Short mmCIF file of C-alpha atoms and ligand atoms in Angstrom, two decimals:
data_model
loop_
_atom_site.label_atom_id
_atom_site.label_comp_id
_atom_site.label_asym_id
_atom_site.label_seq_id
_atom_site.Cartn_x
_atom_site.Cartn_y
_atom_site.Cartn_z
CA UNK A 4 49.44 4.00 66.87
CA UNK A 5 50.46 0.96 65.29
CA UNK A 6 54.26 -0.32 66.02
CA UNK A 7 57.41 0.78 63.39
CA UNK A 8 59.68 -1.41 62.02
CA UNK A 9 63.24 -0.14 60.31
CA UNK A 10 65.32 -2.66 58.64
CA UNK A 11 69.33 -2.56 57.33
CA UNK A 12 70.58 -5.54 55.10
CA UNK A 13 74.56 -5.90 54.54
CA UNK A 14 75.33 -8.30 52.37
CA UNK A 15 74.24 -10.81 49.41
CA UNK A 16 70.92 -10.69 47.44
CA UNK A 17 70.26 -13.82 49.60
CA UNK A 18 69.88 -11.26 52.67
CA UNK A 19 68.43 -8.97 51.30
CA UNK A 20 65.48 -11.83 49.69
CA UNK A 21 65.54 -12.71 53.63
CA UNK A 22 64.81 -9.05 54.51
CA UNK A 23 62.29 -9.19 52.12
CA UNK A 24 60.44 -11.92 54.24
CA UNK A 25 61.56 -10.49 57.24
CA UNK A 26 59.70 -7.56 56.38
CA UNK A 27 56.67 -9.93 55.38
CA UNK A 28 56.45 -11.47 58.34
CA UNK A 29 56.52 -8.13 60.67
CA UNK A 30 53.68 -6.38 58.24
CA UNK A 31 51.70 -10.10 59.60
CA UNK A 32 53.04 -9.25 63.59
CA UNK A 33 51.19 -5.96 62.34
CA UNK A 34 54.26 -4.06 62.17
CA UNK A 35 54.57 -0.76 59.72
CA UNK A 36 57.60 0.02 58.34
CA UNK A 37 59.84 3.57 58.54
CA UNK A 38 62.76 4.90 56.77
CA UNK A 39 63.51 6.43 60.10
CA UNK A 40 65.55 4.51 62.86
CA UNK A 41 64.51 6.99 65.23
CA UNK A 42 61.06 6.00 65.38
CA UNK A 43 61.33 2.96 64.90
CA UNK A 44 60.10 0.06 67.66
CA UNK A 45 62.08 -2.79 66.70
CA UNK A 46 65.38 -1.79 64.55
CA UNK A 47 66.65 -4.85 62.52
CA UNK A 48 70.20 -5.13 61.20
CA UNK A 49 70.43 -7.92 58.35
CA UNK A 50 74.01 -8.62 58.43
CA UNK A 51 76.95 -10.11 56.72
CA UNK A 52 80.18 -11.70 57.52
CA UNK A 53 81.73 -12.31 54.25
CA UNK A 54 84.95 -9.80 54.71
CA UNK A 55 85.95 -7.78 57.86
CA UNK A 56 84.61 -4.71 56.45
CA UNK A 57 80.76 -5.38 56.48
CA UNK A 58 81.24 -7.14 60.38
CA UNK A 59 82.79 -3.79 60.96
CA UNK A 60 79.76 -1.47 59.61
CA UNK A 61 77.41 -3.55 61.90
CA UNK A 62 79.43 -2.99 64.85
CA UNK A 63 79.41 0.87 64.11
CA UNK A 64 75.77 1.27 63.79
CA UNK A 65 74.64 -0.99 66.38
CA UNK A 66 76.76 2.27 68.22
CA UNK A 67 74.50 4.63 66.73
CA UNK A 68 71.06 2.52 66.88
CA UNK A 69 71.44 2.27 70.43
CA UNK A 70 70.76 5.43 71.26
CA UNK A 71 67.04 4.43 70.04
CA UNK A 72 66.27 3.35 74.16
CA UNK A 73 66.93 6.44 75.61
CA UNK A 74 64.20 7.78 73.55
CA UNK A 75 62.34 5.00 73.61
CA UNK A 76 63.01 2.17 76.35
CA UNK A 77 61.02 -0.41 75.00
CA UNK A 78 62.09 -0.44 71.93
CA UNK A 79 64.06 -3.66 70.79
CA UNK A 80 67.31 -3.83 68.72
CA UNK A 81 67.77 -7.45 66.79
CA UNK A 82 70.51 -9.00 64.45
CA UNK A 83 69.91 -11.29 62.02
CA UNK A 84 71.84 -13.14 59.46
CA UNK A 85 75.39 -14.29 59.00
CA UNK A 86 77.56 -12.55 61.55
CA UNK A 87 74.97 -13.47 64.11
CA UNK A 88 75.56 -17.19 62.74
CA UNK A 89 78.89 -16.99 63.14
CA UNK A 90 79.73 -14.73 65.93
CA UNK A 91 77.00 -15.52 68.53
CA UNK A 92 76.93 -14.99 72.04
CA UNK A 93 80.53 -13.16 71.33
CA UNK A 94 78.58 -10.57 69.27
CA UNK A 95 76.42 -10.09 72.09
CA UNK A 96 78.72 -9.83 75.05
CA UNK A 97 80.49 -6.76 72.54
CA UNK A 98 77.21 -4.87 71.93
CA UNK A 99 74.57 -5.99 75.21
CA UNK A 100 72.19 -3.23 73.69
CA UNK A 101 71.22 -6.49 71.00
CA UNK A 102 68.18 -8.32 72.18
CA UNK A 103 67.37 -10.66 69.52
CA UNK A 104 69.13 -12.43 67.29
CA UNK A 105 68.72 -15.13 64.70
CA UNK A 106 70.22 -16.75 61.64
CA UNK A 107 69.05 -17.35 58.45
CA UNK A 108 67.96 -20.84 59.52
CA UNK A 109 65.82 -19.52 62.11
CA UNK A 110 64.12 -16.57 59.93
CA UNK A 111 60.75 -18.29 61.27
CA UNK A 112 61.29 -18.03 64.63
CA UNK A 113 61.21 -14.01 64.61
CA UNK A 114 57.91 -14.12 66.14
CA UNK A 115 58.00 -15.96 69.42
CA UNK A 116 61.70 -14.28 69.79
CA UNK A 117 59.65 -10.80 69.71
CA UNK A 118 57.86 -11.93 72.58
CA UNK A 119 60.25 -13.42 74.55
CA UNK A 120 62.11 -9.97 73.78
CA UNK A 121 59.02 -7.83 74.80
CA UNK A 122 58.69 -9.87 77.94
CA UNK A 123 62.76 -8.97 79.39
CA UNK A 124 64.76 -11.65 78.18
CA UNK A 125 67.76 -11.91 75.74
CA UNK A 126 66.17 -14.05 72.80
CA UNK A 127 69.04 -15.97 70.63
CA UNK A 128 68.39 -18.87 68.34
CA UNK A 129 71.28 -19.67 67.22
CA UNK A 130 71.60 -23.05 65.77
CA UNK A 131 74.72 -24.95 64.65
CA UNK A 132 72.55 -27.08 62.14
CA UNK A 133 69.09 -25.66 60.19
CA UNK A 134 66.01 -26.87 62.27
CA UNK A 135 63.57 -29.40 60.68
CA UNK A 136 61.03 -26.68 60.71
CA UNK A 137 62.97 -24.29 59.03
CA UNK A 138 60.78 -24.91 55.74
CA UNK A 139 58.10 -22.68 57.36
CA UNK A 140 59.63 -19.61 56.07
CA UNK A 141 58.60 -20.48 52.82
CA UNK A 142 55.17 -20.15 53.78
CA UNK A 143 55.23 -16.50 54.94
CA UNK A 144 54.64 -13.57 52.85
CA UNK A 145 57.25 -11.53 51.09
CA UNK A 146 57.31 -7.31 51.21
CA UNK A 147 59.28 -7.33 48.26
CA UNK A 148 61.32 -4.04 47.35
CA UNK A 149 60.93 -4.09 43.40
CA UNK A 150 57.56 -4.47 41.38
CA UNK A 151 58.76 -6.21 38.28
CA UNK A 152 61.61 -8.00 39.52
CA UNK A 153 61.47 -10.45 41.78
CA UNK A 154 63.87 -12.70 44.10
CA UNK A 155 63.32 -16.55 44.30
CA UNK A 156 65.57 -18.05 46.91
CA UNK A 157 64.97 -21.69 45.21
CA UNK A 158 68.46 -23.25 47.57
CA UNK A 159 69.96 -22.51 50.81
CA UNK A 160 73.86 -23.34 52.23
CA UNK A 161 77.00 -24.29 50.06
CA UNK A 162 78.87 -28.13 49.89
CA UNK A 163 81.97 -26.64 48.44
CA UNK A 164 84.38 -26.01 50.91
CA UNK A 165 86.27 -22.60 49.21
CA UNK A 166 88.93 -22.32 52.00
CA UNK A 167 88.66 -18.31 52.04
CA UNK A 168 84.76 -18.67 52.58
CA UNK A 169 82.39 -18.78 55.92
CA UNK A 170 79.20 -19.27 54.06
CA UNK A 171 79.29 -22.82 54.66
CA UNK A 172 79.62 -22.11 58.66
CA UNK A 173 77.15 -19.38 58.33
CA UNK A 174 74.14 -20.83 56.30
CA UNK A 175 75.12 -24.68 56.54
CA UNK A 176 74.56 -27.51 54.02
CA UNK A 177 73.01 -27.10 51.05
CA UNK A 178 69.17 -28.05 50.98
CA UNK A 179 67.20 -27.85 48.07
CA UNK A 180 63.69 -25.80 48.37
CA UNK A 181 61.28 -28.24 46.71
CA UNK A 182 60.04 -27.92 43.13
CA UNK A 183 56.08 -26.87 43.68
CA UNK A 184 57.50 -24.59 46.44
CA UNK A 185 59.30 -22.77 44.05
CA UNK A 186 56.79 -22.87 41.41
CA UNK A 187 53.96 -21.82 43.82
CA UNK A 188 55.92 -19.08 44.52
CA UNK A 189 56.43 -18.14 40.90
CA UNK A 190 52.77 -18.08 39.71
CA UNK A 191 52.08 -15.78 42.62
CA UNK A 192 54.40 -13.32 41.65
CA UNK A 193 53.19 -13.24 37.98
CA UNK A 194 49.75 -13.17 38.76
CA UNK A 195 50.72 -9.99 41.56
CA UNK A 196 52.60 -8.56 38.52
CA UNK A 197 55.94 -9.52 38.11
CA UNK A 198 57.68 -9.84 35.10
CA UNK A 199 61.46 -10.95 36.27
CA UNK A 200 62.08 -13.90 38.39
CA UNK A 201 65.48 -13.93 39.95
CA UNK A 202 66.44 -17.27 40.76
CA UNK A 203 69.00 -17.22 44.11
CA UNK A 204 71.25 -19.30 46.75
CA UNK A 205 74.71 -19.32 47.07
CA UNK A 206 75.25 -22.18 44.37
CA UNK A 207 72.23 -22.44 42.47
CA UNK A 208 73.62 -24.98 39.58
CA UNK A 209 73.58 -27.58 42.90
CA UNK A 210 69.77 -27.06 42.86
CA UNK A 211 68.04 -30.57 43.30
CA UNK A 212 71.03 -32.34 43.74
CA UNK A 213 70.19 -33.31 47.35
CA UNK A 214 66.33 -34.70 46.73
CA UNK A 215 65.68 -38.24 46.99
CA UNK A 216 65.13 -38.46 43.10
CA UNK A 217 67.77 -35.65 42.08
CA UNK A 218 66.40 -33.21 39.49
CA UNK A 219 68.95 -31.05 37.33
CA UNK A 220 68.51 -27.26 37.82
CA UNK A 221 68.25 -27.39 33.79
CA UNK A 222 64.79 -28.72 34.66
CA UNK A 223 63.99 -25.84 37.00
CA UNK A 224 64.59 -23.34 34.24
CA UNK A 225 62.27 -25.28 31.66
CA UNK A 226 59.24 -25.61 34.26
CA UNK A 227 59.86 -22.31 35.73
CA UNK A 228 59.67 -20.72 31.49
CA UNK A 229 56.82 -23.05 31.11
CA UNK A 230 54.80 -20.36 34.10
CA UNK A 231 52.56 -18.22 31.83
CA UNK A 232 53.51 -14.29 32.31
CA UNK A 233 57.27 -15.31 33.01
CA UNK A 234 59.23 -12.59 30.97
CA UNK A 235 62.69 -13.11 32.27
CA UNK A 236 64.69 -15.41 34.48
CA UNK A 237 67.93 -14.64 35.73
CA UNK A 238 69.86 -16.73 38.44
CA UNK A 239 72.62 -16.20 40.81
CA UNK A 240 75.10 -17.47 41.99
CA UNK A 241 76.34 -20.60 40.01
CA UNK A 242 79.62 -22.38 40.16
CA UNK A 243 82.05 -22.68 37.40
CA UNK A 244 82.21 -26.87 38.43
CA UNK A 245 78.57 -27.23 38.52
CA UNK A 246 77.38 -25.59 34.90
CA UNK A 247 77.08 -28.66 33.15
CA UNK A 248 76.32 -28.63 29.17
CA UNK A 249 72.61 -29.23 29.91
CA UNK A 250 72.46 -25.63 31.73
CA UNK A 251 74.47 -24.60 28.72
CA UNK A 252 71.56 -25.67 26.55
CA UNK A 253 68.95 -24.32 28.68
CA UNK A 254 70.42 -21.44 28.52
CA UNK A 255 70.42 -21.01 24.83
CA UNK A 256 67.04 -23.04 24.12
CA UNK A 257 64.81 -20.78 26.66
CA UNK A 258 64.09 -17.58 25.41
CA UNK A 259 62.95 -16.00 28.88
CA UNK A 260 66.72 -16.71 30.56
CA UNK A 261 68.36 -13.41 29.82
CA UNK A 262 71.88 -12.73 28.15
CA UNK A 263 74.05 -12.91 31.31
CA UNK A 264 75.99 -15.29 33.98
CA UNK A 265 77.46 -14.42 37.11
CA UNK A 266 80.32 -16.85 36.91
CA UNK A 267 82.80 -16.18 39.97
CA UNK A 268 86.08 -17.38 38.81
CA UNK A 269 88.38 -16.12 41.84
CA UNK A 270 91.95 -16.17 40.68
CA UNK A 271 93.40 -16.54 37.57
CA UNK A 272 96.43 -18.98 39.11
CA UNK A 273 95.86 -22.86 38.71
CA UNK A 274 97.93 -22.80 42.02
CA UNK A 275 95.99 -20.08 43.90
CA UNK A 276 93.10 -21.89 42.41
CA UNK A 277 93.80 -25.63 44.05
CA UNK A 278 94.82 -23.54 47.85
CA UNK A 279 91.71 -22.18 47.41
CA UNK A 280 89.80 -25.80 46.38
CA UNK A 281 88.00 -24.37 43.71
CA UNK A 282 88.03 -27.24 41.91
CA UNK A 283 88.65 -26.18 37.82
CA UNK A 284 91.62 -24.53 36.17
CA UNK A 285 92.18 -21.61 34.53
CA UNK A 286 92.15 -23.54 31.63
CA UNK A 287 89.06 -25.19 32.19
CA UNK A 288 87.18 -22.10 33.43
CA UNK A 289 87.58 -20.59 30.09
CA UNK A 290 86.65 -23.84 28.24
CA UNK A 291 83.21 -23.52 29.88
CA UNK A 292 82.80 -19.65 29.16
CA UNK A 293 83.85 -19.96 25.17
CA UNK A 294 81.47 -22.86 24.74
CA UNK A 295 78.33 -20.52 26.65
CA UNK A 296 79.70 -17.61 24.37
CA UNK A 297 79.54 -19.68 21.36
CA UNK A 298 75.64 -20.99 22.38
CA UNK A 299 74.78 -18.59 24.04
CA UNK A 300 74.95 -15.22 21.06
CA UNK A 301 76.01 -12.06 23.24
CA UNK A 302 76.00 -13.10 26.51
CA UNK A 303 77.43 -10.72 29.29
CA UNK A 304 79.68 -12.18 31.65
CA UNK A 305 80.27 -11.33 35.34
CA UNK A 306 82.66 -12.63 37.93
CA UNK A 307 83.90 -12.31 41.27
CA UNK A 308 87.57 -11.98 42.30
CA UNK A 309 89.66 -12.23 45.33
CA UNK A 310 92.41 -10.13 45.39
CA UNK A 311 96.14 -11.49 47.57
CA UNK A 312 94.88 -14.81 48.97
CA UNK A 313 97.81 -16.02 50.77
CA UNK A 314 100.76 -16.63 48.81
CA UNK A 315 99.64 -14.49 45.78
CA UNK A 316 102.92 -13.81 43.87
CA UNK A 317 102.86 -11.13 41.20
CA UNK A 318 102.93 -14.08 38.42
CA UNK A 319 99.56 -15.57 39.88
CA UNK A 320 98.47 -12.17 40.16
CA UNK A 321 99.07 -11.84 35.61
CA UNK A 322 96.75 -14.84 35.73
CA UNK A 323 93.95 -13.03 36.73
CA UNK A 324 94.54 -10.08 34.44
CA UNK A 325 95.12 -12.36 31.77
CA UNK A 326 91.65 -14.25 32.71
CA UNK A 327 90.10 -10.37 32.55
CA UNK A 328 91.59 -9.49 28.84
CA UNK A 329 90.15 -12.96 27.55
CA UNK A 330 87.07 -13.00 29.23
CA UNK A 331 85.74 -9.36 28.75
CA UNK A 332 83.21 -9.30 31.84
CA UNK A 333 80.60 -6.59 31.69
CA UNK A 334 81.03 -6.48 35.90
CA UNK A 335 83.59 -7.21 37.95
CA UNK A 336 83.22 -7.25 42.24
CA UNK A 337 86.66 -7.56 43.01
CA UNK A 338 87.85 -7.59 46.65
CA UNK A 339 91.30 -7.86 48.78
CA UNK A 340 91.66 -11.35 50.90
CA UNK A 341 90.16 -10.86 54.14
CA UNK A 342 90.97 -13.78 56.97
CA UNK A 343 88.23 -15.42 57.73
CA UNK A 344 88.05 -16.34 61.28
CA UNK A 345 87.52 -19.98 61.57
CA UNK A 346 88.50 -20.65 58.06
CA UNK A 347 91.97 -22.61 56.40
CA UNK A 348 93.23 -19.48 54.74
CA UNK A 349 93.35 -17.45 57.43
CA UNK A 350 95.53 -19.53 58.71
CA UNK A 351 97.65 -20.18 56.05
CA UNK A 352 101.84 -18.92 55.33
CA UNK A 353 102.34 -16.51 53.15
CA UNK A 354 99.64 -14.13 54.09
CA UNK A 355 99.85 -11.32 51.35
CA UNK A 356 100.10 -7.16 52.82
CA UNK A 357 98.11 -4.90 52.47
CA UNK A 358 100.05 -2.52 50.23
CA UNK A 359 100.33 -5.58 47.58
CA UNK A 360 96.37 -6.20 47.42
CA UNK A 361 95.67 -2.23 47.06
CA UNK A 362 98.12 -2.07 44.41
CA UNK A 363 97.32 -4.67 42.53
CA UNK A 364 93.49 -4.40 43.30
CA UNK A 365 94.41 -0.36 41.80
CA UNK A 366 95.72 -2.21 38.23
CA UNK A 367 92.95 -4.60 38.30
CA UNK A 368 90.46 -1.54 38.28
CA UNK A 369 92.69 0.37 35.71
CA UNK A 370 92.60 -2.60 33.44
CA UNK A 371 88.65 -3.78 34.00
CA UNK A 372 88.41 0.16 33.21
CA UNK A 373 89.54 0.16 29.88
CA UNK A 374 87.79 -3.06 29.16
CA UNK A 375 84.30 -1.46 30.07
CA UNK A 376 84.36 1.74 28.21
CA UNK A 377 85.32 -0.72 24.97
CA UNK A 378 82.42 -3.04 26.12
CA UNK A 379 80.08 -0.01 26.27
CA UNK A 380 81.46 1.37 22.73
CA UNK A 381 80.34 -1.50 21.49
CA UNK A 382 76.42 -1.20 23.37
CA UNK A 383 76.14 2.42 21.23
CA UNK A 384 74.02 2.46 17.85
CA UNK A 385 73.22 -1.08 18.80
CA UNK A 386 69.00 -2.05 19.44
CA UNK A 387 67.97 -3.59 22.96
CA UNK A 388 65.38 -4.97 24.94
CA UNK A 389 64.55 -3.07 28.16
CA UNK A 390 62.59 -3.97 30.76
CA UNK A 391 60.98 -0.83 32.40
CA UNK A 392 61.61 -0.44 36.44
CA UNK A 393 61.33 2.52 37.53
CA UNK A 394 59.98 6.04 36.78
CA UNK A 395 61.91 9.15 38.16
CA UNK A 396 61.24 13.01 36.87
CA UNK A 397 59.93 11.79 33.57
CA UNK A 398 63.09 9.21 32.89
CA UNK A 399 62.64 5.67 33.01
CA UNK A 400 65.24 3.06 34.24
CA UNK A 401 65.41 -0.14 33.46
CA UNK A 402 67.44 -2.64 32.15
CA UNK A 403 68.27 -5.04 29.40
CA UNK A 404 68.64 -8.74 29.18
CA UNK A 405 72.70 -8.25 29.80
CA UNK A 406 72.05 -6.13 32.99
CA UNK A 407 72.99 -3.02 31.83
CA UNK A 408 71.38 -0.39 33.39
CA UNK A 409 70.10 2.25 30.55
CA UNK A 410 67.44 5.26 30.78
CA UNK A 411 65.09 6.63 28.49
CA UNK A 412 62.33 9.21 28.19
CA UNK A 413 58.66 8.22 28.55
CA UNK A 414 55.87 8.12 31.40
CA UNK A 415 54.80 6.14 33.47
CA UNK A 416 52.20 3.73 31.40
CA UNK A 417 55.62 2.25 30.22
CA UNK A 418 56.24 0.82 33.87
CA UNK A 419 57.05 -2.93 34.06
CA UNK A 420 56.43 -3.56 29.92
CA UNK A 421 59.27 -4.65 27.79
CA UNK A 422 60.47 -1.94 25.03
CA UNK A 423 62.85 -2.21 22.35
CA UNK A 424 65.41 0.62 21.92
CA UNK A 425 68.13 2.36 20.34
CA UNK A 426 71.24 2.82 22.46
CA UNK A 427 72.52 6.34 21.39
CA UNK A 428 75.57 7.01 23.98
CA UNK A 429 76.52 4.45 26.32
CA UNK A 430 79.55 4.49 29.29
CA UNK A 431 80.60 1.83 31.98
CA UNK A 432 77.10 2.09 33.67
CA UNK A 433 74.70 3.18 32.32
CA UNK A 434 73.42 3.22 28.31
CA UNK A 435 71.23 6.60 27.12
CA UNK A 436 68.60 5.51 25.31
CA UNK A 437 65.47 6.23 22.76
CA UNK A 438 62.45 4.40 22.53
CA UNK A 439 61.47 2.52 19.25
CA UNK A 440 58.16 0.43 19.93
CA UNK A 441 56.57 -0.92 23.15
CA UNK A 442 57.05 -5.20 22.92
CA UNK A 443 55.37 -6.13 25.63
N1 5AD B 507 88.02 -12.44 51.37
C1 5AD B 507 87.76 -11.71 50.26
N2 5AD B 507 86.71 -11.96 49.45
C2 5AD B 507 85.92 -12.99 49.76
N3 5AD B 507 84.82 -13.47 49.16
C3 5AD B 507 84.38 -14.52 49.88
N4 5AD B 507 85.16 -14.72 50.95
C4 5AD B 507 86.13 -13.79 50.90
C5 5AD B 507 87.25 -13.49 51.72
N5 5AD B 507 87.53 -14.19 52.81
C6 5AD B 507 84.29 -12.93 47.91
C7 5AD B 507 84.27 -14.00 46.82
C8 5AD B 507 82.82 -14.33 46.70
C9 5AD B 507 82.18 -13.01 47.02
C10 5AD B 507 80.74 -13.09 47.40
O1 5AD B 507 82.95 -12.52 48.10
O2 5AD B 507 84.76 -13.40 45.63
O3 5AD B 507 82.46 -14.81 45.42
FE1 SF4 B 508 77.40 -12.21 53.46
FE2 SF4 B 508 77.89 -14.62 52.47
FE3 SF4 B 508 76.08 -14.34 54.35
FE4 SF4 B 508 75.59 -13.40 51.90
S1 SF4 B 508 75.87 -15.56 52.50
S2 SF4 B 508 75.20 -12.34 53.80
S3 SF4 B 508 77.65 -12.69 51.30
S4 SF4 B 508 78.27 -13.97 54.54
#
């Protein structure tokens, strides 16, 4: 019998495109995987360390995984990603049962840390900076988890120093994957059938920016459209200070980049803003999203927000409402402060309580609400592109180039082609649809 593998990713689509390879490299290590902790041989948990909450899940089900040894005692327990980046040996001395873990700069290493696992010994690699090597991971094989759609991590780390944020201490500076890397990668997934290529790191606009001869992400978009069989790109995540008029243009010039940004703004204060370091205004965050709604016919926003950083008064707080009502955002992922360890807000005065973030996080859900069941008034009656993902008791799922999610009926010949439809009743989520003609 061949040896199990069960994986569990917390966190960004960065970890879960790491899981992805994760999972490539184990199927190469001749691993199988299971949905099924319980048999499993090695159990992996992908984690995060963005708020308290997700360090908190991993905790409670490294409680429950651990129970794996009694059944089976040489089975092997290993956690990856960012709170093994930043917690380290800590994490370890909380929860002994964990013996391997590894950071996202040392993905590669997996295998030799399995055998120095197998053969009784606690295997960390834990780095403080990304190893030369580290480019190796791009050479391994990705499991991926969707057919059509597919993740690109094209840039690794964050420069910005966001004082609420750990990412910097978790996946370090940012480094650039190199261009025939990424468009390598690219042909293979069209050729193995892929029609979406999701473009990812945690500040994509920076892309290229660190190469001896700097090229503009703009430039990545052209060459990657230029990739016969490329339907779609998407990217995520960019910020508001790096998307420069050229990405503006791209944007509206190449038909394949679909009708949405993810376009974290934060906080709606120009003082919450600066104690944060964000680097734009209010004012100037909305400058750059009226220009890309002007160019860019119909696109769908999306943001992130944080909810009572420190010193949050209930005027900075009417900011970010007010950047909600003018922005119209077809998704919002809103979440309450969480200190950081490590990080300058944490420590800062004025920390805000707990009541105060859930009620106003409770009228920043009322309000975002009201503004999506307009938005998806608006979808209804209204004729949309669709890419087909998925096929479940004779309803497809896919979704258009804003993102919505939206269903239809048809069979499964329809899987991964474009189709133009009709939206007849749409809410917040999801739009119910009706086929008009197969595109492509
Ligand atoms: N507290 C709350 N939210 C945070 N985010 C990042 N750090 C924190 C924190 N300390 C949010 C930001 C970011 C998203 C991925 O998580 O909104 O864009
Ligand atoms: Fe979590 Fe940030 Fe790490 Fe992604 S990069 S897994 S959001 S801490």
């Amino acid at each position: 019998m061949g040896k199990k593998f069960f994986i569990k990713t917390f966190g960004c689509q960065m970890n879960f495109n790491d899981s992805e390879r994760i999972k490539g490299m184990l199927k190469t290590l001749g691993y199988e995987p299971t949905q099924n902790w319980e048999e499993a041989d090695l159990i992996i948990l992908n984690t995060c360390t963005i708020r308290e909450k997700p360090d908190q899940k991993v905790l409670s089900h490294l409680g429950e995984y651990k129970k794996i040894k009694e059944r089976n005692p040489n089975a092997l327990i290993a956690v990856a990603g960012c709170l093994a980046q930043r917690a380290g040996w800590e994490l370890v001395k909380k929860a002994p049962v964990i013996d391997i873990m590894f950071s996202s700069f040392n993905m590669h290493q997996l295998p030799e840390l399995i055998n120095q696992a197998q053969a009784g010994y606690k295997a960390i690699a834990i780095l403080d900076e990304p190893p030369e090597d580290e480019h190796k991971i791009w050479e391994y094989p990705v499991e991926r988890d969707n057919k059509y759609c597919a993740y690109v991590t094209i840039i690794k780390g964050c420069d910005k120093n966001c004082t609420y944020c750990v990412v910097p201490r978790t996946r370090g500076k940012e480094r650039s994957r190199p261009l025939h890397s990424i468009l390598d990668e690219v042909k293979r997934l069209v050729d193995d059938g892929v029609r979406e290529i999701h473009l990812l790191g945690q500040n994509v606009t920076a892309w290229g920016k660190d190469f001896e001869k700097p090229i503009p992400f703009s430039e990545l978009l052209y060459e990657v459209s230029k990739i016969e069989g490329v339907e779609r790109i998407r990217f995520t995540t960019g910020h508001p200070r790096d998307l420069t008029d050229d990405i503006i243009e791209a944007m509206a010039d190449i038909p394949q980049v679909c009708n949405a940004l993810h376009l974290p703004f934060q906080a709606g204060s120009n003082r919450i803003l600066t104690l944060m370091d964000r680097g734009y205004t209010k004012e100037e965050y909305l400058e750059k999203v009226y220009k890309l709604k002007e160019k860019v016919k119909g696109i769908a926003m999306s943001t992130d927000v944080i909810v009572g950083f420190p010193t949050e008064t209930e005027e900075d707080f009417e900011h970010t409402l007010d950047v909600l009502e003018k922005v119209r955002f077809e998704q919002v992922f809103s979440f309450k402060f969480s200190p950081r360890p490590g990080t300058p807000a944490a420590e800062m005065e004025g920390q805000v309580s707990d009541d105060v973030k859930t009620e106003r996080m409770s009228r920043l859900l009322e309000l975002q609400k009201r503004i999506l069941s307009e938005i998806a008034k608006g979808y209804e009656g209204t004729v949309q592109e669709v890419l087909i993902e998925e096929e479940k008791n004779g309803e497809l799922i896919g979704r258009t180039t804003t993102n919505k999610w939206a269903t239809l009926k048809g069979d499964k010949s329809l899987l991964g082609k474009i189709v133009k439809v009709k939206v007849n009743k749409a809410s917040a989520f999801n739009l119910e649809c009706e086929l008009l003609e197969v595109l492509r």
